[in-house]
Tab-separated table of C-alpha atoms in Angstrom:
chain	number	residue	atom	x	y	z
E	180	ASP	CA	7.796	-11.143	-13.711
E	181	ALA	CA	5.374	-11.829	-10.900
E	182	GLY	CA	4.670	-8.886	-8.650
E	183	VAL	CA	4.555	-8.833	-4.871
E	184	ILE	CA	2.327	-11.671	-3.742
E	185	GLN	CA	0.354	-11.457	-0.527
E	186	SER	CA	-1.765	-14.096	1.178
E	187	PRO	CA	-4.431	-14.439	2.282
E	188	ARG	CA	-6.355	-11.767	0.396
E	189	HIS	CA	-9.112	-11.858	2.983
E	190	GLU	CA	-9.090	-13.098	6.555
E	191	VAL	CA	-11.943	-13.078	9.016
E	192	THR	CA	-11.105	-14.203	12.516
E	193	GLU	CA	-12.292	-13.886	16.053
E	194	MET	CA	-10.728	-11.752	18.720
E	195	GLY	CA	-7.886	-13.523	20.454
E	196	GLN	CA	-6.898	-15.677	17.510
E	197	GLU	CA	-3.476	-15.597	15.905
E	198	VAL	CA	-3.240	-14.107	12.430
E	199	THR	CA	-0.347	-14.621	10.019
E	200	LEU	CA	-0.041	-12.584	6.849
E	201	ARG	CA	2.464	-13.579	4.194
E	202	CYS	CA	4.383	-11.717	1.532
E	203	LYS	CA	6.637	-12.814	-1.314
E	204	LEU	CA	8.943	-10.110	-2.644
E	205	ILE	CA	9.852	-9.456	-6.235
E	206	SER	CA	12.993	-11.353	-7.157
E	207	GLY	CA	16.082	-9.156	-6.811
E	208	HIS	CA	14.519	-6.656	-4.453
E	209	ASN	CA	16.292	-6.101	-1.151
E	210	SER	CA	13.837	-3.981	0.833
E	211	LEU	CA	10.495	-4.909	2.308
E	212	PHE	CA	7.853	-2.682	3.859
E	213	TRP	CA	4.701	-3.613	5.778
E	214	TYR	CA	1.940	-0.986	5.766
E	215	ARG	CA	-1.482	-0.874	7.366
E	216	GLN	CA	-4.327	1.106	5.790
E	217	THR	CA	-7.469	2.254	7.581
E	218	MET	CA	-9.969	4.996	6.912
E	219	MET	CA	-9.103	6.718	10.176
E	220	ARG	CA	-5.314	6.658	10.006
E	221	GLY	CA	-4.572	6.305	6.302
E	222	LEU	CA	-1.448	4.424	5.246
E	223	GLU	CA	0.853	3.650	8.177
E	224	LEU	CA	4.337	2.160	7.899
E	225	LEU	CA	4.638	-0.691	10.381
E	226	ILE	CA	8.130	-2.027	9.733
E	227	TYR	CA	10.875	-1.865	7.134
E	228	PHE	CA	13.522	-4.489	6.306
E	229	ASN	CA	16.646	-4.031	4.265
E	230	ASN	CA	18.660	-7.099	3.254
E	231	ASN	CA	16.539	-9.231	5.620
E	232	VAL	CA	17.364	-7.034	8.622
E	233	PRO	CA	14.640	-5.007	10.382
E	234	ILE	CA	15.743	-1.382	10.115
E	235	ASP	CA	12.787	0.537	11.502
E	236	ASP	CA	9.976	-1.062	13.503
E	237	SER	CA	8.832	2.100	15.251
E	238	GLY	CA	5.467	1.832	13.534
E	239	MET	CA	4.611	-1.571	14.997
E	240	PRO	CA	1.649	-0.791	17.253
E	241	GLU	CA	2.531	-3.029	20.180
E	242	ASP	CA	4.052	-6.324	21.195
E	243	ARG	CA	1.136	-8.237	19.731
E	244	PHE	CA	2.616	-7.503	16.307
E	245	SER	CA	5.750	-9.187	15.035
E	246	ALA	CA	7.354	-9.429	11.606
E	247	LYS	CA	10.038	-11.707	10.265
E	248	MET	CA	11.996	-12.119	7.106
E	249	PRO	CA	13.398	-15.648	7.203
E	250	ASN	CA	14.945	-15.321	3.743
E	251	ALA	CA	15.477	-12.743	1.033
E	252	SER	CA	12.189	-13.367	-0.703
E	253	PHE	CA	9.620	-13.976	2.026
E	254	SER	CA	8.174	-12.183	5.022
E	255	THR	CA	5.442	-12.745	7.587
E	256	LEU	CA	3.489	-10.355	9.775
E	257	LYS	CA	1.938	-11.987	12.815
E	258	ILE	CA	-0.673	-10.625	15.190
E	259	GLN	CA	-1.165	-12.556	18.417
E	260	PRO	CA	-3.653	-12.156	19.958
E	261	SER	CA	-5.734	-10.237	17.439
E	262	GLU	CA	-8.199	-7.515	18.456
E	263	PRO	CA	-11.068	-5.848	16.578
E	264	ARG	CA	-9.039	-2.630	16.277
E	265	ASP	CA	-6.516	-4.542	14.156
E	266	SER	CA	-9.079	-4.745	11.366
E	267	ALA	CA	-7.490	-3.091	8.342
E	268	VAL	CA	-5.916	-3.774	4.981
E	269	TYR	CA	-2.288	-4.793	5.348
E	270	PHE	CA	0.027	-4.128	2.422
E	271	CYS	CA	3.445	-5.464	1.711
E	272	ALA	CA	5.717	-3.531	-0.650
E	273	SER	CA	9.165	-4.323	-1.973
E	274	SER	CA	11.866	-2.277	-3.622
E	275	PHE	CA	15.526	-2.210	-4.500
E	276	PHE	CA	17.537	0.409	-2.644
E	277	SER	CA	21.189	1.011	-3.320
E	278	GLY	CA	23.499	3.729	-2.011
E	279	GLY	CA	20.733	5.868	-0.617
E	280	ALA	CA	18.842	6.135	-3.888
E	281	ALA	CA	15.092	6.147	-3.475
E	282	GLY	CA	13.372	3.427	-5.413
E	283	GLU	CA	9.846	2.847	-6.501
E	284	LEU	CA	7.796	0.730	-4.125
E	285	PHE	CA	5.944	-2.215	-5.624
E	286	PHE	CA	2.854	-3.049	-3.615
E	287	GLY	CA	0.973	-6.291	-3.258
E	288	GLU	CA	-2.794	-6.327	-3.517
E	289	GLY	CA	-3.195	-6.376	0.237
E	290	SER	CA	-4.647	-8.634	2.901
E	291	ARG	CA	-7.982	-7.463	4.270
E	292	LEU	CA	-8.223	-8.484	7.919
E	293	THR	CA	-11.462	-8.436	9.867
E	294	VAL	CA	-11.329	-9.297	13.551
E	295	LEU	CA	-14.743	-9.934	15.085
I	245	ALA	CA	11.972	14.666	9.387
I	246	GLN	CA	9.868	14.826	6.294
I	247	SER	CA	6.125	15.165	5.838
I	248	VAL	CA	3.540	15.331	3.078
I	249	THR	CA	0.298	17.279	3.019
I	250	GLN	CA	-2.392	16.533	0.496
I	251	LEU	CA	-4.642	19.503	0.752
I	252	ASP	CA	-7.832	17.913	-0.547
I	253	SER	CA	-9.285	14.696	0.823
I	254	GLN	CA	-11.779	14.473	-2.021
I	255	VAL	CA	-11.937	16.031	-5.491
I	256	PRO	CA	-15.115	15.573	-7.528
I	257	VAL	CA	-14.896	16.401	-11.226
I	258	PHE	CA	-16.865	15.758	-14.383
I	259	GLU	CA	-15.547	13.521	-17.123
I	260	GLU	CA	-13.293	15.278	-19.674
I	261	ALA	CA	-12.641	18.176	-17.299
I	262	PRO	CA	-9.106	19.018	-16.153
I	263	VAL	CA	-8.010	18.181	-12.641
I	264	GLU	CA	-5.225	19.138	-10.245
I	265	LEU	CA	-4.464	17.217	-7.064
I	266	ARG	CA	-2.319	19.202	-4.664
I	267	CYS	CA	0.664	17.990	-2.680
I	268	ASN	CA	3.014	19.948	-0.455
I	269	TYR	CA	5.984	18.486	1.365
I	270	SER	CA	8.497	19.466	3.983
I	271	SER	CA	11.971	18.051	4.242
I	272	SER	CA	15.346	19.146	5.490
I	273	VAL	CA	17.182	17.395	2.674
I	274	SER	CA	16.876	17.093	-1.066
I	275	VAL	CA	13.872	15.047	-1.969
I	276	TYR	CA	12.537	12.496	-4.334
I	277	LEU	CA	8.811	12.772	-4.989
I	278	PHE	CA	6.239	10.249	-6.111
I	279	TRP	CA	2.577	9.945	-6.983
I	280	TYR	CA	0.879	6.586	-6.560
I	281	VAL	CA	-2.646	5.552	-7.541
I	282	GLN	CA	-4.825	3.009	-5.763
I	283	TYR	CA	-7.831	1.593	-7.572
I	284	PRO	CA	-10.567	-0.027	-5.455
I	285	ASN	CA	-9.485	-3.246	-3.756
I	286	GLN	CA	-5.983	-3.022	-5.175
I	287	GLY	CA	-2.545	-2.058	-3.979
I	288	LEU	CA	-0.796	1.191	-4.826
I	289	GLN	CA	1.000	1.533	-8.140
I	290	LEU	CA	3.402	4.221	-9.301
I	291	LEU	CA	2.027	6.976	-11.524
I	292	LEU	CA	5.177	9.052	-11.805
I	293	LYS	CA	8.290	10.133	-9.945
I	294	TYR	CA	10.687	13.036	-9.691
I	295	LEU	CA	14.286	12.200	-8.868
I	296	SER	CA	16.201	15.011	-10.579
I	297	GLY	CA	16.375	16.958	-13.813
I	298	SER	CA	13.332	18.445	-15.501
I	299	THR	CA	10.784	19.688	-13.030
I	300	LEU	CA	7.898	18.590	-15.247
I	301	VAL	CA	7.409	14.877	-14.978
I	302	LYS	CA	5.122	12.825	-17.178
I	303	GLY	CA	3.604	9.573	-15.996
I	304	ILE	CA	1.218	6.883	-17.063
I	305	ASN	CA	-2.394	7.416	-18.122
I	306	GLY	CA	-1.792	11.014	-19.209
I	307	PHE	CA	-0.884	12.363	-15.773
I	308	GLU	CA	1.918	14.837	-15.165
I	309	ALA	CA	3.307	16.645	-12.150
I	310	GLU	CA	5.516	19.654	-11.626
I	311	PHE	CA	8.146	19.922	-8.921
I	312	ASN	CA	8.321	23.419	-7.465
I	313	LYS	CA	11.167	23.686	-4.992
I	314	SER	CA	10.417	27.245	-3.862
I	315	GLN	CA	6.831	26.348	-3.037
I	316	THR	CA	7.716	22.827	-1.858
I	317	SER	CA	4.947	21.448	-4.020
I	318	PHE	CA	4.440	18.550	-6.399
I	319	HIS	CA	0.940	18.924	-7.787
I	320	LEU	CA	-0.541	16.263	-10.058
I	321	ARG	CA	-2.483	17.275	-13.160
I	322	LYS	CA	-4.417	15.760	-16.015
I	323	PRO	CA	-5.968	17.866	-18.789
I	324	SER	CA	-8.982	15.603	-19.359
I	325	VAL	CA	-10.086	12.904	-16.928
I	326	HIS	CA	-11.972	9.700	-17.615
I	327	ILE	CA	-14.362	7.707	-15.467
I	328	SER	CA	-11.610	5.113	-15.109
I	329	ASP	CA	-9.412	7.665	-13.301
I	330	THR	CA	-11.675	7.406	-10.260
I	331	ALA	CA	-9.287	6.221	-7.559
I	332	GLU	CA	-7.288	7.246	-4.496
I	333	TYR	CA	-4.097	9.180	-5.212
I	334	PHE	CA	-1.151	9.325	-2.830
I	335	CYS	CA	1.764	11.707	-2.836
I	336	ALA	CA	4.987	10.449	-1.248
I	337	VAL	CA	8.380	11.944	-0.441
I	338	SER	CA	11.717	10.387	0.386
I	339	GLY	CA	14.998	12.085	1.139
I	340	SER	CA	17.838	11.688	-1.304
I	341	GLY	CA	20.300	12.286	1.523
I	342	GLY	CA	19.819	8.864	3.046
I	343	SER	CA	16.398	9.011	4.736
I	344	TYR	CA	15.007	7.014	1.887
I	345	ILE	CA	12.021	5.526	3.685
I	346	PRO	CA	9.122	7.160	1.867
I	347	THR	CA	6.515	9.158	3.740
I	348	PHE	CA	3.007	9.078	2.292
I	349	GLY	CA	0.281	11.698	2.385
I	350	ARG	CA	-3.251	10.861	3.538
I	351	GLY	CA	-4.472	10.486	-0.031
I	352	THR	CA	-6.928	12.324	-2.272
I	353	SER	CA	-10.009	10.572	-3.552
I	354	LEU	CA	-10.646	11.582	-7.176
I	355	ILE	CA	-14.257	11.013	-8.141
I	356	VAL	CA	-15.047	11.412	-11.832
I	357	HIS	CA	-18.716	11.896	-12.665
I	358	PRO	CA	-20.181	11.188	-16.111
């Protein structure tokens, strides 16, 4: 089975531009997490979806960030407008949760974003 | 609320030496515990997990961890490390009582020297 697929792997953009990161979940998984990783702050949970519904978006830094899950297998994270402080590696992870049982998270390889 | 503390940000060790990476957690409910490894320029992958049962958990690549409820710890150990074990290691906790969103520690960088 293919794992979690993220694109692009690397993105370099200029401040003010819109950035869209994409994630394809593992087939059969029903939960989707977006994380951001930086040296300063470590691994931060941005938003979590369960069955396509956003459950917890308290980690989204500000209104410039938005995430969608238009279907059960695909998600996007959009930053508009981007700022240099958004530079980080963004990870998508999927899992299957049922009845409160904690599942293993399967991570993609990440999208490294550099905003100049 | 739950939290994870990884006591060491960096652990240098020589090849073939034993290593222990420390993890302490706090949670108001029963917990599930995980160790993930991140190799350079890759995503995190599961090393091992504790859900219930035996407190000694064995994972991939010769790693094991022991759940200690009284000390709220879940330390990761390997009796003999290899150069290829050089990576970032993350401890994570989720609550079995419904707060199943995992909380990650800050990570420990294991550096294996030849």
